[in-house]
Amino acid sequence: MTIHNSRLLILCLATIAVLFALQFLLSDYLVLALTRILILSIFAMGYNMLMGYTGLLSLGHAMFFGFGLYAAGLSSYYFGTSLPVSFLIGVAASLVFSFVIGLLALRTEGVSFMIVTLMFAQAAYLSTLYFSKITGGDQGLTLPTTARSFSLLGIGFDMTSDTVRFNLSLVMFSAVLLFFFFVTQGPLGRLFSAVKENEPRTQMLGFDTYRVRLAAFTLSGTVSGLAGALYGLMFGYIGSAFAGFHYSIEALLFTLVGGPGTLLGPLLGTGVMTMLIDRLSGITTAYLIIIGVILIMVNMWFPKGILGTIRERWIPWLK
């Protein structure tokens, strides 16, 4: 296999190495915060594949996060499936639902597509409240401690351990990051970009752009659901708040701040936004006003996100 952007691959591997080393340097609290950032970064990477690389703006991606969360969590809670099996159930459910919803939503374009994805997401969110006897509604369900450990290849994993959770999250983050590197550098990634830049011309070249957009939508939804399944099983809690509208907006903000269409942008955006909210909320209850001002300043100085603007001005291989 020919690697066309070896510098970006080296940067990705260096980023993974730095993240691994941070667990030995940071406090327990910050390691826990970094675990959450890694999982939400996977969610943002999934969103970025649709919005950043294909140019489709969805307002309902929290439903895919919720599909993964609930499918994995409920199977473990009610049927006692092991955590790896529950995780695979969550990913499979996200794949199926994202494919089916993509078949319908991609019949629309532009503002209509945004509205349709939002409506699907609201229907999914309200369903978690309506079937509260099963889902726990807004109170949610907590997985029993006995269900939060498993054995794989003779190795025991205790999900109540901060170290285990961090390293498993890092493994999943690394796998998704490298997978997306090869996707974006390959023919499929170039088709995604072609649809974003000029869909009519892509059609004239003989490509079925509906199938290309459906592939991007399904891939994006599946990875978002993977993040949801990982989040629910890691922290042992599932609740309707994770399927709410604000989670879709958070994925959008993470991507916009980091840089749409850049591989490491979602990680940077998620880290910056999560730590800002965490620190400022401990200082003042009006932290959202400060966050809003900071976002305006970031948008003025980095109109294409932090990494997106750096790529455009100085480092063109930072895709």
mmCIF file of N, CA and C in Angstrom, residues 82-161:
data_model
loop_
_atom_site.group_PDB
_atom_site.id
_atom_site.type_symbol
_atom_site.label_atom_id
_atom_site.label_comp_id
_atom_site.label_asym_id
_atom_site.label_seq_id
_atom_site.Cartn_x
_atom_site.Cartn_y
_atom_site.Cartn_z
ATOM 1 N N SER A 82 -21.722 -9.997 27.980
ATOM 2 C CA SER A 82 -20.409 -9.493 28.382
ATOM 3 C C SER A 82 -20.136 -8.155 27.694
ATOM 4 N N LEU A 83 -19.224 -7.382 28.239
ATOM 5 C CA LEU A 83 -19.005 -6.042 27.703
ATOM 6 C C LEU A 83 -18.522 -6.041 26.245
ATOM 7 N N PRO A 84 -17.621 -6.949 25.842
ATOM 8 C CA PRO A 84 -17.248 -6.947 24.411
ATOM 9 C C PRO A 84 -18.438 -7.234 23.497
ATOM 10 N N VAL A 85 -19.297 -8.187 23.908
ATOM 11 C CA VAL A 85 -20.479 -8.494 23.088
ATOM 12 C C VAL A 85 -21.434 -7.301 23.070
ATOM 13 N N SER A 86 -21.635 -6.671 24.221
ATOM 14 C CA SER A 86 -22.503 -5.486 24.279
ATOM 15 C C SER A 86 -21.956 -4.379 23.385
ATOM 16 N N PHE A 87 -20.646 -4.226 23.407
ATOM 17 C CA PHE A 87 -20.024 -3.201 22.565
ATOM 18 C C PHE A 87 -20.292 -3.476 21.084
ATOM 19 N N LEU A 88 -20.127 -4.720 20.670
ATOM 20 C CA LEU A 88 -20.375 -5.074 19.264
ATOM 21 C C LEU A 88 -21.850 -4.888 18.901
ATOM 22 N N ILE A 89 -22.746 -5.185 19.852
ATOM 23 C CA ILE A 89 -24.180 -4.961 19.608
ATOM 24 C C ILE A 89 -24.440 -3.469 19.383
ATOM 25 N N GLY A 90 -23.798 -2.633 20.198
ATOM 26 C CA GLY A 90 -23.964 -1.184 20.043
ATOM 27 C C GLY A 90 -23.481 -0.702 18.690
ATOM 28 N N VAL A 91 -22.329 -1.192 18.251
ATOM 29 C CA VAL A 91 -21.782 -0.782 16.944
ATOM 30 C C VAL A 91 -22.672 -1.279 15.813
ATOM 31 N N ALA A 92 -23.130 -2.538 15.908
ATOM 32 C CA ALA A 92 -23.984 -3.099 14.861
ATOM 33 C C ALA A 92 -25.306 -2.337 14.761
ATOM 34 N N ALA A 93 -25.898 -1.996 15.912
ATOM 35 C CA ALA A 93 -27.159 -1.244 15.904
ATOM 36 C C ALA A 93 -26.965 0.118 15.240
ATOM 37 N N SER A 94 -25.857 0.763 15.529
ATOM 38 C CA SER A 94 -25.580 2.079 14.929
ATOM 39 C C SER A 94 -25.414 1.960 13.425
ATOM 40 N N LEU A 95 -24.746 0.901 13.007
ATOM 41 C CA LEU A 95 -24.550 0.698 11.564
ATOM 42 C C LEU A 95 -25.888 0.531 10.854
ATOM 43 N N VAL A 96 -26.747 -0.325 11.408
ATOM 44 C CA VAL A 96 -28.045 -0.590 10.770
ATOM 45 C C VAL A 96 -28.908 0.672 10.743
ATOM 46 N N PHE A 97 -29.014 1.359 11.895
ATOM 47 C CA PHE A 97 -29.878 2.539 11.958
ATOM 48 C C PHE A 97 -29.336 3.675 11.089
ATOM 49 N N SER A 98 -28.035 3.868 11.065
ATOM 50 C CA SER A 98 -27.484 4.956 10.257
ATOM 51 C C SER A 98 -27.691 4.671 8.771
ATOM 52 N N PHE A 99 -27.614 3.401 8.394
ATOM 53 C CA PHE A 99 -27.856 3.055 6.980
ATOM 54 C C PHE A 99 -29.314 3.321 6.615
ATOM 55 N N VAL A 100 -30.240 2.873 7.464
ATOM 56 C CA VAL A 100 -31.678 3.041 7.161
ATOM 57 C C VAL A 100 -32.054 4.521 7.167
ATOM 58 N N ILE A 101 -31.602 5.255 8.186
ATOM 59 C CA ILE A 101 -31.935 6.692 8.251
ATOM 60 C C ILE A 101 -31.267 7.438 7.101
ATOM 61 N N GLY A 102 -30.048 7.019 6.746
ATOM 62 C CA GLY A 102 -29.372 7.650 5.612
ATOM 63 C C GLY A 102 -30.134 7.463 4.318
ATOM 64 N N LEU A 103 -30.719 6.269 4.115
ATOM 65 C CA LEU A 103 -31.515 6.015 2.907
ATOM 66 C C LEU A 103 -32.639 7.045 2.750
ATOM 67 N N LEU A 104 -33.235 7.435 3.878
ATOM 68 C CA LEU A 104 -34.357 8.386 3.837
ATOM 69 C C LEU A 104 -33.872 9.835 3.860
ATOM 70 N N ALA A 105 -32.972 10.154 4.782
ATOM 71 C CA ALA A 105 -32.559 11.552 4.951
ATOM 72 C C ALA A 105 -31.816 12.096 3.734
ATOM 73 N N LEU A 106 -31.054 11.244 3.063
ATOM 74 C CA LEU A 106 -30.250 11.715 1.924
ATOM 75 C C LEU A 106 -31.090 11.943 0.668
ATOM 76 N N ARG A 107 -32.413 11.711 0.763
ATOM 77 C CA ARG A 107 -33.300 12.097 -0.330
ATOM 78 C C ARG A 107 -33.465 13.615 -0.354
ATOM 79 N N THR A 108 -33.030 14.269 0.718
ATOM 80 C CA THR A 108 -33.126 15.723 0.815
ATOM 81 C C THR A 108 -31.721 16.324 0.756
ATOM 82 N N GLU A 109 -31.670 17.647 0.627
ATOM 83 C CA GLU A 109 -30.381 18.337 0.562
ATOM 84 C C GLU A 109 -30.459 19.644 1.342
ATOM 85 N N GLY A 110 -29.291 20.195 1.670
ATOM 86 C CA GLY A 110 -29.199 21.526 2.273
ATOM 87 C C GLY A 110 -29.970 21.646 3.573
ATOM 88 N N VAL A 111 -30.791 22.716 3.646
ATOM 89 C CA VAL A 111 -31.550 22.988 4.871
ATOM 90 C C VAL A 111 -32.525 21.849 5.170
ATOM 91 N N SER A 112 -33.118 21.286 4.136
ATOM 92 C CA SER A 112 -34.070 20.180 4.340
ATOM 93 C C SER A 112 -33.372 18.999 5.005
ATOM 94 N N PHE A 113 -32.140 18.724 4.589
ATOM 95 C CA PHE A 113 -31.384 17.617 5.207
ATOM 96 C C PHE A 113 -31.141 17.896 6.693
ATOM 97 N N MET A 114 -30.800 19.134 7.020
ATOM 98 C CA MET A 114 -30.589 19.490 8.428
ATOM 99 C C MET A 114 -31.856 19.281 9.239
ATOM 100 N N ILE A 115 -32.991 19.718 8.674
ATOM 101 C CA ILE A 115 -34.258 19.597 9.399
ATOM 102 C C ILE A 115 -34.646 18.122 9.569
ATOM 103 N N VAL A 116 -34.473 17.340 8.509
ATOM 104 C CA VAL A 116 -34.848 15.921 8.585
ATOM 105 C C VAL A 116 -34.007 15.185 9.631
ATOM 106 N N THR A 117 -32.698 15.438 9.638
ATOM 107 C CA THR A 117 -31.848 14.775 10.643
ATOM 108 C C THR A 117 -32.228 15.226 12.052
ATOM 109 N N LEU A 118 -32.584 16.508 12.186
ATOM 110 C CA LEU A 118 -33.012 17.001 13.499
ATOM 111 C C LEU A 118 -34.299 16.323 13.944
ATOM 112 N N MET A 119 -35.241 16.145 13.016
ATOM 113 C CA MET A 119 -36.518 15.508 13.356
ATOM 114 C C MET A 119 -36.311 14.040 13.762
ATOM 115 N N PHE A 120 -35.456 13.333 13.018
ATOM 116 C CA PHE A 120 -35.160 11.946 13.395
ATOM 117 C C PHE A 120 -34.552 11.890 14.805
ATOM 118 N N ALA A 121 -33.662 12.824 15.061
ATOM 119 C CA ALA A 121 -32.985 12.830 16.374
ATOM 120 C C ALA A 121 -33.967 13.129 17.498
ATOM 121 N N GLN A 122 -34.878 14.067 17.242
ATOM 122 C CA GLN A 122 -35.877 14.398 18.272
ATOM 123 C C GLN A 122 -36.805 13.217 18.522
ATOM 124 N N ALA A 123 -37.166 12.507 17.445
ATOM 125 C CA ALA A 123 -38.019 11.319 17.602
ATOM 126 C C ALA A 123 -37.296 10.256 18.437
ATOM 127 N N ALA A 124 -35.995 10.087 18.175
ATOM 128 C CA ALA A 124 -35.230 9.102 18.948
ATOM 129 C C ALA A 124 -35.122 9.534 20.413
ATOM 130 N N TYR A 125 -34.895 10.818 20.622
ATOM 131 C CA TYR A 125 -34.763 11.330 22.000
ATOM 132 C C TYR A 125 -36.076 11.159 22.773
ATOM 133 N N LEU A 126 -37.189 11.532 22.137
ATOM 134 C CA LEU A 126 -38.494 11.406 22.799
ATOM 135 C C LEU A 126 -38.852 9.941 23.052
ATOM 136 N N SER A 127 -38.382 9.049 22.185
ATOM 137 C CA SER A 127 -38.622 7.618 22.402
ATOM 138 C C SER A 127 -37.953 7.127 23.681
ATOM 139 N N THR A 128 -36.757 7.653 23.963
ATOM 140 C CA THR A 128 -36.077 7.234 25.202
ATOM 141 C C THR A 128 -36.855 7.692 26.434
ATOM 142 N N LEU A 129 -37.595 8.808 26.297
ATOM 143 C CA LEU A 129 -38.412 9.283 27.423
ATOM 144 C C LEU A 129 -39.737 8.522 27.486
ATOM 145 N N TYR A 130 -40.341 8.245 26.326
ATOM 146 C CA TYR A 130 -41.637 7.578 26.284
ATOM 147 C C TYR A 130 -41.549 6.156 26.849
ATOM 148 N N PHE A 131 -40.463 5.468 26.512
ATOM 149 C CA PHE A 131 -40.280 4.088 27.003
ATOM 150 C C PHE A 131 -39.397 4.096 28.255
ATOM 151 N N SER A 132 -39.747 4.972 29.162
ATOM 152 C CA SER A 132 -38.904 5.170 30.350
ATOM 153 C C SER A 132 -38.841 3.928 31.253
ATOM 154 N N LYS A 133 -39.867 3.069 31.175
ATOM 155 C CA LYS A 133 -39.829 1.851 32.010
ATOM 156 C C LYS A 133 -38.690 0.927 31.579
ATOM 157 N N ILE A 134 -38.298 1.068 30.328
ATOM 158 C CA ILE A 134 -37.186 0.250 29.814
ATOM 159 C C ILE A 134 -35.875 1.010 29.862
ATOM 160 N N THR A 135 -35.929 2.278 29.425
ATOM 161 C CA THR A 135 -34.691 3.046 29.285
ATOM 162 C C THR A 135 -34.280 3.797 30.554
ATOM 163 N N GLY A 136 -35.235 3.939 31.481
ATOM 164 C CA GLY A 136 -34.945 4.741 32.666
ATOM 165 C C GLY A 136 -35.209 6.219 32.463
ATOM 166 N N GLY A 137 -35.624 6.601 31.226
ATOM 167 C CA GLY A 137 -35.965 7.998 30.956
ATOM 168 C C GLY A 137 -34.826 8.945 31.245
ATOM 169 N N ASP A 138 -35.171 10.141 31.753
ATOM 170 C CA ASP A 138 -34.125 11.121 32.034
ATOM 171 C C ASP A 138 -33.297 10.768 33.269
ATOM 172 N N GLN A 139 -33.819 9.837 34.082
ATOM 173 C CA GLN A 139 -33.026 9.387 35.235
ATOM 174 C C GLN A 139 -31.941 8.395 34.824
ATOM 175 N N GLY A 140 -32.183 7.686 33.751
ATOM 176 C CA GLY A 140 -31.189 6.760 33.225
ATOM 177 C C GLY A 140 -31.060 5.469 34.019
ATOM 178 N N LEU A 141 -30.149 4.641 33.592
ATOM 179 C CA LEU A 141 -29.872 3.360 34.253
ATOM 180 C C LEU A 141 -28.378 3.273 34.547
ATOM 181 N N THR A 142 -28.071 2.685 35.668
ATOM 182 C CA THR A 142 -26.666 2.492 36.041
ATOM 183 C C THR A 142 -26.334 1.012 35.960
ATOM 184 N N LEU A 143 -25.290 0.681 35.225
ATOM 185 C CA LEU A 143 -24.898 -0.722 35.106
ATOM 186 C C LEU A 143 -24.331 -1.217 36.430
ATOM 187 N N PRO A 144 -24.711 -2.436 36.859
ATOM 188 C CA PRO A 144 -24.174 -2.960 38.119
ATOM 189 C C PRO A 144 -22.655 -3.149 38.048
ATOM 190 N N THR A 145 -22.012 -2.983 39.182
ATOM 191 C CA THR A 145 -20.550 -3.093 39.226
ATOM 192 C C THR A 145 -20.072 -4.461 38.754
ATOM 193 N N THR A 146 -20.871 -5.500 39.064
ATOM 194 C CA THR A 146 -20.467 -6.869 38.684
ATOM 195 C C THR A 146 -20.429 -7.056 37.168
ATOM 196 N N ALA A 147 -21.169 -6.181 36.434
ATOM 197 C CA ALA A 147 -21.221 -6.324 34.968
ATOM 198 C C ALA A 147 -20.143 -5.492 34.284
ATOM 199 N N ARG A 148 -19.281 -4.841 35.049
ATOM 200 C CA ARG A 148 -18.339 -3.903 34.459
ATOM 201 C C ARG A 148 -16.912 -4.451 34.420
ATOM 202 N N SER A 149 -16.796 -5.756 34.380
ATOM 203 C CA SER A 149 -15.479 -6.357 34.199
ATOM 204 C C SER A 149 -15.625 -7.518 33.221
ATOM 205 N N PHE A 150 -14.570 -7.832 32.513
ATOM 206 C CA PHE A 150 -14.623 -8.928 31.548
ATOM 207 C C PHE A 150 -13.217 -9.462 31.327
ATOM 208 N N SER A 151 -13.184 -10.636 30.705
ATOM 209 C CA SER A 151 -11.909 -11.266 30.400
ATOM 210 C C SER A 151 -11.817 -11.465 28.899
ATOM 211 N N LEU A 152 -10.654 -11.126 28.320
ATOM 212 C CA LEU A 152 -10.454 -11.257 26.877
ATOM 213 C C LEU A 152 -9.056 -11.818 26.642
ATOM 214 N N LEU A 153 -9.002 -12.987 25.954
ATOM 215 C CA LEU A 153 -7.730 -13.666 25.681
ATOM 216 C C LEU A 153 -6.951 -13.943 26.958
ATOM 217 N N GLY A 154 -7.704 -14.265 28.004
ATOM 218 C CA GLY A 154 -7.070 -14.607 29.266
ATOM 219 C C GLY A 154 -6.653 -13.424 30.112
ATOM 220 N N ILE A 155 -6.948 -12.206 29.638
ATOM 221 C CA ILE A 155 -6.580 -10.993 30.375
ATOM 222 C C ILE A 155 -7.844 -10.373 30.969
ATOM 223 N N GLY A 156 -7.813 -10.054 32.254
ATOM 224 C CA GLY A 156 -8.963 -9.465 32.914
ATOM 225 C C GLY A 156 -8.955 -7.945 32.807
ATOM 226 N N PHE A 157 -10.140 -7.368 32.574
ATOM 227 C CA PHE A 157 -10.268 -5.905 32.474
ATOM 228 C C PHE A 157 -11.339 -5.449 33.464
ATOM 229 N N ASP A 158 -10.972 -4.525 34.324
ATOM 230 C CA ASP A 158 -11.899 -3.965 35.302
ATOM 231 C C ASP A 158 -12.234 -2.534 34.880
ATOM 232 N N MET A 159 -13.482 -2.323 34.453
ATOM 233 C CA MET A 159 -13.851 -1.011 33.913
ATOM 234 C C MET A 159 -14.043 0.043 34.987
ATOM 235 N N THR A 160 -13.926 -0.319 36.248
ATOM 236 C CA THR A 160 -13.979 0.700 37.297
ATOM 237 C C THR A 160 -12.590 1.305 37.549
ATOM 238 N N SER A 161 -11.588 0.750 36.893
ATOM 239 C CA SER A 161 -10.222 1.261 37.038
ATOM 240 C C SER A 161 -9.975 2.395 36.036
#
